[in-house]
PDB file of C-alpha atoms in Angstrom:
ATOM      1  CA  UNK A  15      -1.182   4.095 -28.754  1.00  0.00           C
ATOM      2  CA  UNK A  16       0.030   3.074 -25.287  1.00  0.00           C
ATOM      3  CA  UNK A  17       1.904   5.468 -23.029  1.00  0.00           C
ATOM      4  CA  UNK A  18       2.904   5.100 -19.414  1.00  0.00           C
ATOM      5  CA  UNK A  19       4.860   8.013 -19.172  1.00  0.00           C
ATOM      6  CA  UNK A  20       4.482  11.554 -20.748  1.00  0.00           C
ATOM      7  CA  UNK A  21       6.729  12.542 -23.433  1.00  0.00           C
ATOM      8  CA  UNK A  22      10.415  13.443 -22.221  1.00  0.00           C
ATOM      9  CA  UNK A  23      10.102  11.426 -19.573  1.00  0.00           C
ATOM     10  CA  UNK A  24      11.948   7.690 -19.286  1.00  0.00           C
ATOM     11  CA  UNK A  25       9.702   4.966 -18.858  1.00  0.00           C
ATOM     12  CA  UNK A  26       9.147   3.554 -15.716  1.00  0.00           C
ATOM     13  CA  UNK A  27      10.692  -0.717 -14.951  1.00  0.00           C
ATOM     14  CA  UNK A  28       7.891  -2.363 -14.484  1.00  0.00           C
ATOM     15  CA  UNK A  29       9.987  -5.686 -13.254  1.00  0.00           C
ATOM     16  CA  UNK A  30       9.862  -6.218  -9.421  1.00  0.00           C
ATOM     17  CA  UNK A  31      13.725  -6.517  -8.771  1.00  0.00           C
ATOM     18  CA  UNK A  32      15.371  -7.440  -5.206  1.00  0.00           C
ATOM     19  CA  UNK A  33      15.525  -4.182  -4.115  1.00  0.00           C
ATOM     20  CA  UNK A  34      11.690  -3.292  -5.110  1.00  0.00           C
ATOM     21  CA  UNK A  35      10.965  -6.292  -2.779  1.00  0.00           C
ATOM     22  CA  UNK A  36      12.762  -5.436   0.081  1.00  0.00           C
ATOM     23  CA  UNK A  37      10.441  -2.134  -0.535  1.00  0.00           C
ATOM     24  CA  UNK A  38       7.474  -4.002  -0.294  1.00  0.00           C
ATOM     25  CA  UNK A  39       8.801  -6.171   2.559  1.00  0.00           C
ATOM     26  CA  UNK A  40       9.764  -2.777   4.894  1.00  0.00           C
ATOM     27  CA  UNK A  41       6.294  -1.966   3.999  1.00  0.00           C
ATOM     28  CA  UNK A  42       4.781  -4.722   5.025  1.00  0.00           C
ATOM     29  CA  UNK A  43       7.265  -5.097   8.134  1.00  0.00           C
ATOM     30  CA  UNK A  44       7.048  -1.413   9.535  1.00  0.00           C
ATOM     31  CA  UNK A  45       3.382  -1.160   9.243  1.00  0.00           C
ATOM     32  CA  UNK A  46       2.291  -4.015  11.314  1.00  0.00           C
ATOM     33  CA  UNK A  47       5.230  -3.619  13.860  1.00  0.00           C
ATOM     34  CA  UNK A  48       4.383   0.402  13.625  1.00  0.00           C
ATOM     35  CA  UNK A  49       0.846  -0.311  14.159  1.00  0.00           C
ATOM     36  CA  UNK A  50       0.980  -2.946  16.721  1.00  0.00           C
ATOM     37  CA  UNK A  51       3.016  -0.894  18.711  1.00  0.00           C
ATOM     38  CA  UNK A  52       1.336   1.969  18.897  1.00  0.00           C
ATOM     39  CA  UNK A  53      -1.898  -0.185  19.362  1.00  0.00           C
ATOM     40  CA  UNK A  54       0.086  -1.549  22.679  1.00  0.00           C
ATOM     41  CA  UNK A  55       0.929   2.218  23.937  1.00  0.00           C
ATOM     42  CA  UNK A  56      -2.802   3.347  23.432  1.00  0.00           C
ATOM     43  CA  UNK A  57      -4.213   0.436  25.161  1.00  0.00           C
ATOM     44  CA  UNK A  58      -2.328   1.589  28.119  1.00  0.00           C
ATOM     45  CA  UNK A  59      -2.587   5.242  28.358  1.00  0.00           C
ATOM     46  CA  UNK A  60      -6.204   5.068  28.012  1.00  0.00           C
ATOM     47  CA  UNK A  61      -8.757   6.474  26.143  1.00  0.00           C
ATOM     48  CA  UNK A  62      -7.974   9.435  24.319  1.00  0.00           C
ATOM     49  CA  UNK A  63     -10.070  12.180  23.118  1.00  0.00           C
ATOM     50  CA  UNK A  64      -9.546  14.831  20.479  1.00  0.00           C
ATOM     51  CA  UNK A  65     -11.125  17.182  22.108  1.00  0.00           C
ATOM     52  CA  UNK A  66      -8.370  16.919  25.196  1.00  0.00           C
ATOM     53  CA  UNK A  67      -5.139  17.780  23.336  1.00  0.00           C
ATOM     54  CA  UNK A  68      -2.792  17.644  26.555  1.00  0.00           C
ATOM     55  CA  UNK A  69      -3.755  13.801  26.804  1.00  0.00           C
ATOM     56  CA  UNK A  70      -2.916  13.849  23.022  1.00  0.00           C
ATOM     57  CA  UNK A  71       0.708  15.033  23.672  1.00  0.00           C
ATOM     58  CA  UNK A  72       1.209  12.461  26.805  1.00  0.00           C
ATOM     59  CA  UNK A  73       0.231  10.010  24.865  1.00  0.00           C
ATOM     60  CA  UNK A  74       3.021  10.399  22.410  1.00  0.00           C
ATOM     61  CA  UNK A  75       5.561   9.964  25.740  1.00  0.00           C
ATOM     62  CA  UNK A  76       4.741   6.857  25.710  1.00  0.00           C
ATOM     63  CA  UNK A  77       7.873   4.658  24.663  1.00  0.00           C
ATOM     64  CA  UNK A  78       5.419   2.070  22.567  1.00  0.00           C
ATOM     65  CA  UNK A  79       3.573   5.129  20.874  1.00  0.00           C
ATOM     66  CA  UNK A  80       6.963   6.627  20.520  1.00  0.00           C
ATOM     67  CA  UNK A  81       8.162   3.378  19.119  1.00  0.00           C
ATOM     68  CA  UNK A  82       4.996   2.859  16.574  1.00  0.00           C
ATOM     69  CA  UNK A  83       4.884   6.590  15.097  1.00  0.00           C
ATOM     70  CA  UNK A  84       8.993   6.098  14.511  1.00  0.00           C
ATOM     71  CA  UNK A  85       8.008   2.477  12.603  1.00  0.00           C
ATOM     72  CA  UNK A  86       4.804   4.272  11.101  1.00  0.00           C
ATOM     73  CA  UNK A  87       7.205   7.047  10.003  1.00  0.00           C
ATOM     74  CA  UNK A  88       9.826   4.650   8.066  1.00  0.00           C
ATOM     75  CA  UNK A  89       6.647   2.979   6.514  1.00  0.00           C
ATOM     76  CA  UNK A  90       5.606   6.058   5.096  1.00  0.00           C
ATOM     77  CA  UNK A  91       9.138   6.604   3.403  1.00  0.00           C
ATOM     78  CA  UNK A  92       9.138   3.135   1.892  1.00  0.00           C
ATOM     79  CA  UNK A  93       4.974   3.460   1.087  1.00  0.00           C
ATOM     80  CA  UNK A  94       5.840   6.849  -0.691  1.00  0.00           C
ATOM     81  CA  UNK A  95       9.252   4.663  -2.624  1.00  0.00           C
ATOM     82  CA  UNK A  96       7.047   2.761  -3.778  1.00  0.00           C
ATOM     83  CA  UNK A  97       4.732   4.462  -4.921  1.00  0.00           C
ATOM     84  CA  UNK A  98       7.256   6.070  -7.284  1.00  0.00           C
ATOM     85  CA  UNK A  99       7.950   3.128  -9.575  1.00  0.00           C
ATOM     86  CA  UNK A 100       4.351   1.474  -8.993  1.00  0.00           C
ATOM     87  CA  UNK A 101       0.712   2.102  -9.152  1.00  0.00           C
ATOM     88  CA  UNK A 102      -1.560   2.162  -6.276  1.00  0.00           C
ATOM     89  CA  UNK A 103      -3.403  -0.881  -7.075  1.00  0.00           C
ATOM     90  CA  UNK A 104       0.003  -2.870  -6.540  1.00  0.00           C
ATOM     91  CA  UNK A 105       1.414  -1.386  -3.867  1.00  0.00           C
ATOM     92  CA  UNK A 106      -1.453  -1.418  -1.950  1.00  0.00           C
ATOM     93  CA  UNK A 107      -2.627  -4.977  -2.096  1.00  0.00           C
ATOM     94  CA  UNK A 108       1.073  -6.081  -2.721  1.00  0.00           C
ATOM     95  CA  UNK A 109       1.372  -5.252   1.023  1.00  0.00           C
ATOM     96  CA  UNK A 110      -1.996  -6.393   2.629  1.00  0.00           C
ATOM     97  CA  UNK A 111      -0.127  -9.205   4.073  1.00  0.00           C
ATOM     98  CA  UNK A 112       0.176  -7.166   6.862  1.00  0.00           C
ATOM     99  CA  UNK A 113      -3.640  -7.303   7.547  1.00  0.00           C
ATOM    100  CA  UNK A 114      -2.923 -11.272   8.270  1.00  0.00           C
ATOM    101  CA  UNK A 115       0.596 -10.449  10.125  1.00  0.00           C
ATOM    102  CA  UNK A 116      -1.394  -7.539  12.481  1.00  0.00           C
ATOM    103  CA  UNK A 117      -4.294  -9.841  12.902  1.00  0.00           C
ATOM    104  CA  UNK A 118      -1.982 -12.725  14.340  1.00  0.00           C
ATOM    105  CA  UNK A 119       0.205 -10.129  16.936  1.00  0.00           C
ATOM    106  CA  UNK A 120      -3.500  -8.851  17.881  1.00  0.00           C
ATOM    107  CA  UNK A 121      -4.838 -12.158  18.634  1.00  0.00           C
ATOM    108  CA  UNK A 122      -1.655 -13.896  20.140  1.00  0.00           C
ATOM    109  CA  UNK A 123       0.334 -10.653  21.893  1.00  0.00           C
ATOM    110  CA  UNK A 124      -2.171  -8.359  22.694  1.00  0.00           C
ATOM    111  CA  UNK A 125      -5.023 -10.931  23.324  1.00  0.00           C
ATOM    112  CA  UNK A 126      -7.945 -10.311  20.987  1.00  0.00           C
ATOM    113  CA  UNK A 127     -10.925 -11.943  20.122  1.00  0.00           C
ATOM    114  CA  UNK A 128     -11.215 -12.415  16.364  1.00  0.00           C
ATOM    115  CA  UNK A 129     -14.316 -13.664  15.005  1.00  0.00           C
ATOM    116  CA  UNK A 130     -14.361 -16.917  12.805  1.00  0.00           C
ATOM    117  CA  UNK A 131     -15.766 -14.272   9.988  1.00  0.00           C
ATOM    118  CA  UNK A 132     -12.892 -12.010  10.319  1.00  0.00           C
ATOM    119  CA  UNK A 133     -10.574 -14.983  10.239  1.00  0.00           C
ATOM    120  CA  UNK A 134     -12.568 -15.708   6.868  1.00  0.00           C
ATOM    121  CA  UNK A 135     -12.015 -11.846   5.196  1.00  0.00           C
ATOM    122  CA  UNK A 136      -8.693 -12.294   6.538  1.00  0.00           C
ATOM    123  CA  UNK A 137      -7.852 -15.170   4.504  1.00  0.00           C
ATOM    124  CA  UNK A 138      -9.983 -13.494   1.268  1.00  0.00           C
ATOM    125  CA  UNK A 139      -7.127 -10.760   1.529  1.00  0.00           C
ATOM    126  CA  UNK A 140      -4.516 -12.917   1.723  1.00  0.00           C
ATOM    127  CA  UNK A 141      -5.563 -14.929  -1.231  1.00  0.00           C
ATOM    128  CA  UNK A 142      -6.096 -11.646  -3.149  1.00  0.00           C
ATOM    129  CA  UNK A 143      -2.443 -10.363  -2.610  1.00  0.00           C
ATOM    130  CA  UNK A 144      -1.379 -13.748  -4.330  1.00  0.00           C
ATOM    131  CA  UNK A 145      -3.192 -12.337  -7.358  1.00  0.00           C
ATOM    132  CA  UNK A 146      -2.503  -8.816  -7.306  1.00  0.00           C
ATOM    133  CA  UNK A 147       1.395  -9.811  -7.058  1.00  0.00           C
ATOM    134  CA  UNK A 148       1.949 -11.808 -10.307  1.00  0.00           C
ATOM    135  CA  UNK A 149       0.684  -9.184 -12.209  1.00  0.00           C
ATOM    136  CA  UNK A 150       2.626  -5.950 -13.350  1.00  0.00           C
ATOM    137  CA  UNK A 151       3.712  -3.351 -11.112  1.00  0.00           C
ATOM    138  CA  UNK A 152       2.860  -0.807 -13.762  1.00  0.00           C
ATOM    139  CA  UNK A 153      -0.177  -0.839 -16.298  1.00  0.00           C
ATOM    140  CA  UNK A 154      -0.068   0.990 -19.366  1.00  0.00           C
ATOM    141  CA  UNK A 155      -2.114   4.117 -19.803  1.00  0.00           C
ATOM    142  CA  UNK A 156      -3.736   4.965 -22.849  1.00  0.00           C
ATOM    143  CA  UNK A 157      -2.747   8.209 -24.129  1.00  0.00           C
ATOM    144  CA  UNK A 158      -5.540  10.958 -24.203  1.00  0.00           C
ATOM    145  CA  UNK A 159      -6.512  12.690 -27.671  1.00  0.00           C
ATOM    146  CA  UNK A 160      -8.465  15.689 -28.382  1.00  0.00           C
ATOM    147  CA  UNK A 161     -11.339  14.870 -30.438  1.00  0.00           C
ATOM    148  CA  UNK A 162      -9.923  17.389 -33.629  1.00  0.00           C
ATOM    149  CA  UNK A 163      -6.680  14.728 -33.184  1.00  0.00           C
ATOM    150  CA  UNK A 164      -9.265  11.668 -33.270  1.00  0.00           C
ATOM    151  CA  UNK A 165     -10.660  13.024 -36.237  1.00  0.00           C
ATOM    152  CA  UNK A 166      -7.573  13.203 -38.407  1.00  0.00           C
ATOM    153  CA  UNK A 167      -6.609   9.403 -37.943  1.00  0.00           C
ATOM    154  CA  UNK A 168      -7.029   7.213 -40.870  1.00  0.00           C
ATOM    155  CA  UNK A 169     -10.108   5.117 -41.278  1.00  0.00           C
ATOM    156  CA  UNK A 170      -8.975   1.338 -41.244  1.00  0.00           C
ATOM    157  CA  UNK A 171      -9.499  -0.335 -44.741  1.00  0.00           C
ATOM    158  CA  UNK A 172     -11.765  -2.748 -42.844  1.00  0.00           C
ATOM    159  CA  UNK A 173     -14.381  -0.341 -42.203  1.00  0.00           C
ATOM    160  CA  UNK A 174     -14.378   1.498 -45.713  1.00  0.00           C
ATOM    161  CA  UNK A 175     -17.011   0.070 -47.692  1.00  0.00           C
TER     162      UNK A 175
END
């Protein structure tokens, strides 16, 4: 049998409603403004080692770095949402339209090259999302049996001879 929840617990909706999309929207929204930002505030400050935790710290005083951990922090909360009525291998693809949103800020705000190959893996991803979307938020799981409880089902008819 089936099973997407244990037992006692109400099954999860696996239809996307409004609300679920405006999840998946502030995902995809907070992320790329959370990581361009914070992408902006790095490239100023300099480079930044772990081993030099003071520059660590200043580098958080930066307003853009500031800005990106506070957008980075409000995609979390909506990543972790979620995450609560969908599996991973929705939620994840579901919001790689960011990779194509970040790639366009990086190339027309902050002025990187991008190769014509990573243009190409760019467009792969978006196509994929497209795929990943129209299916269900939530797959079925097949409930797990002890071998003693495999043992005691019924034989089909089919397979009696």
């Amino acid at each position: 049998p089936l099973r997407t929840q244990p037992p006692g617990l109400p099954e999860p909706d696996s239809r996307v409603t409004f609300r679920k999309y405006l999840v998946l929207t502030g995902i995809t929204i907070f992320s790329t403004a959370g990581d361009s930002l914070l992408a902006r505030g790095m490239k100023e400050g300099g480079g930044v080692s772990l081993h030099n935790v003071s520059g660590l710290l200043l580098a958080v005083l930066n307003p853009w770095v500031t800005a990106g951990i506070l957008l980075l922090l409000a995609f979390f909360s909506c990543y972790m949402s979620a995450l609560s009525w969908a599996d991973l291998t929705y939620v994840l693809p579901a919001t790689s339209l960011a990779y194509v949103l970040v790639a366009l800020i990086g190339h027309f705000r902050l002025h990187e090259e991008i190769s014509p190959t990573r243009w190409l893996g760019i467009a792969l991803i978006a196509a994929g999302v497209g795929f990943v979307a129209a299916g269900p938020s939530v797959t079925p799981r097949r409930e797990h049996q002890s071998p003693h409880e495999v043992a005691q089902e019924p034989v089909p008819s089919e397979v009696e001879s």
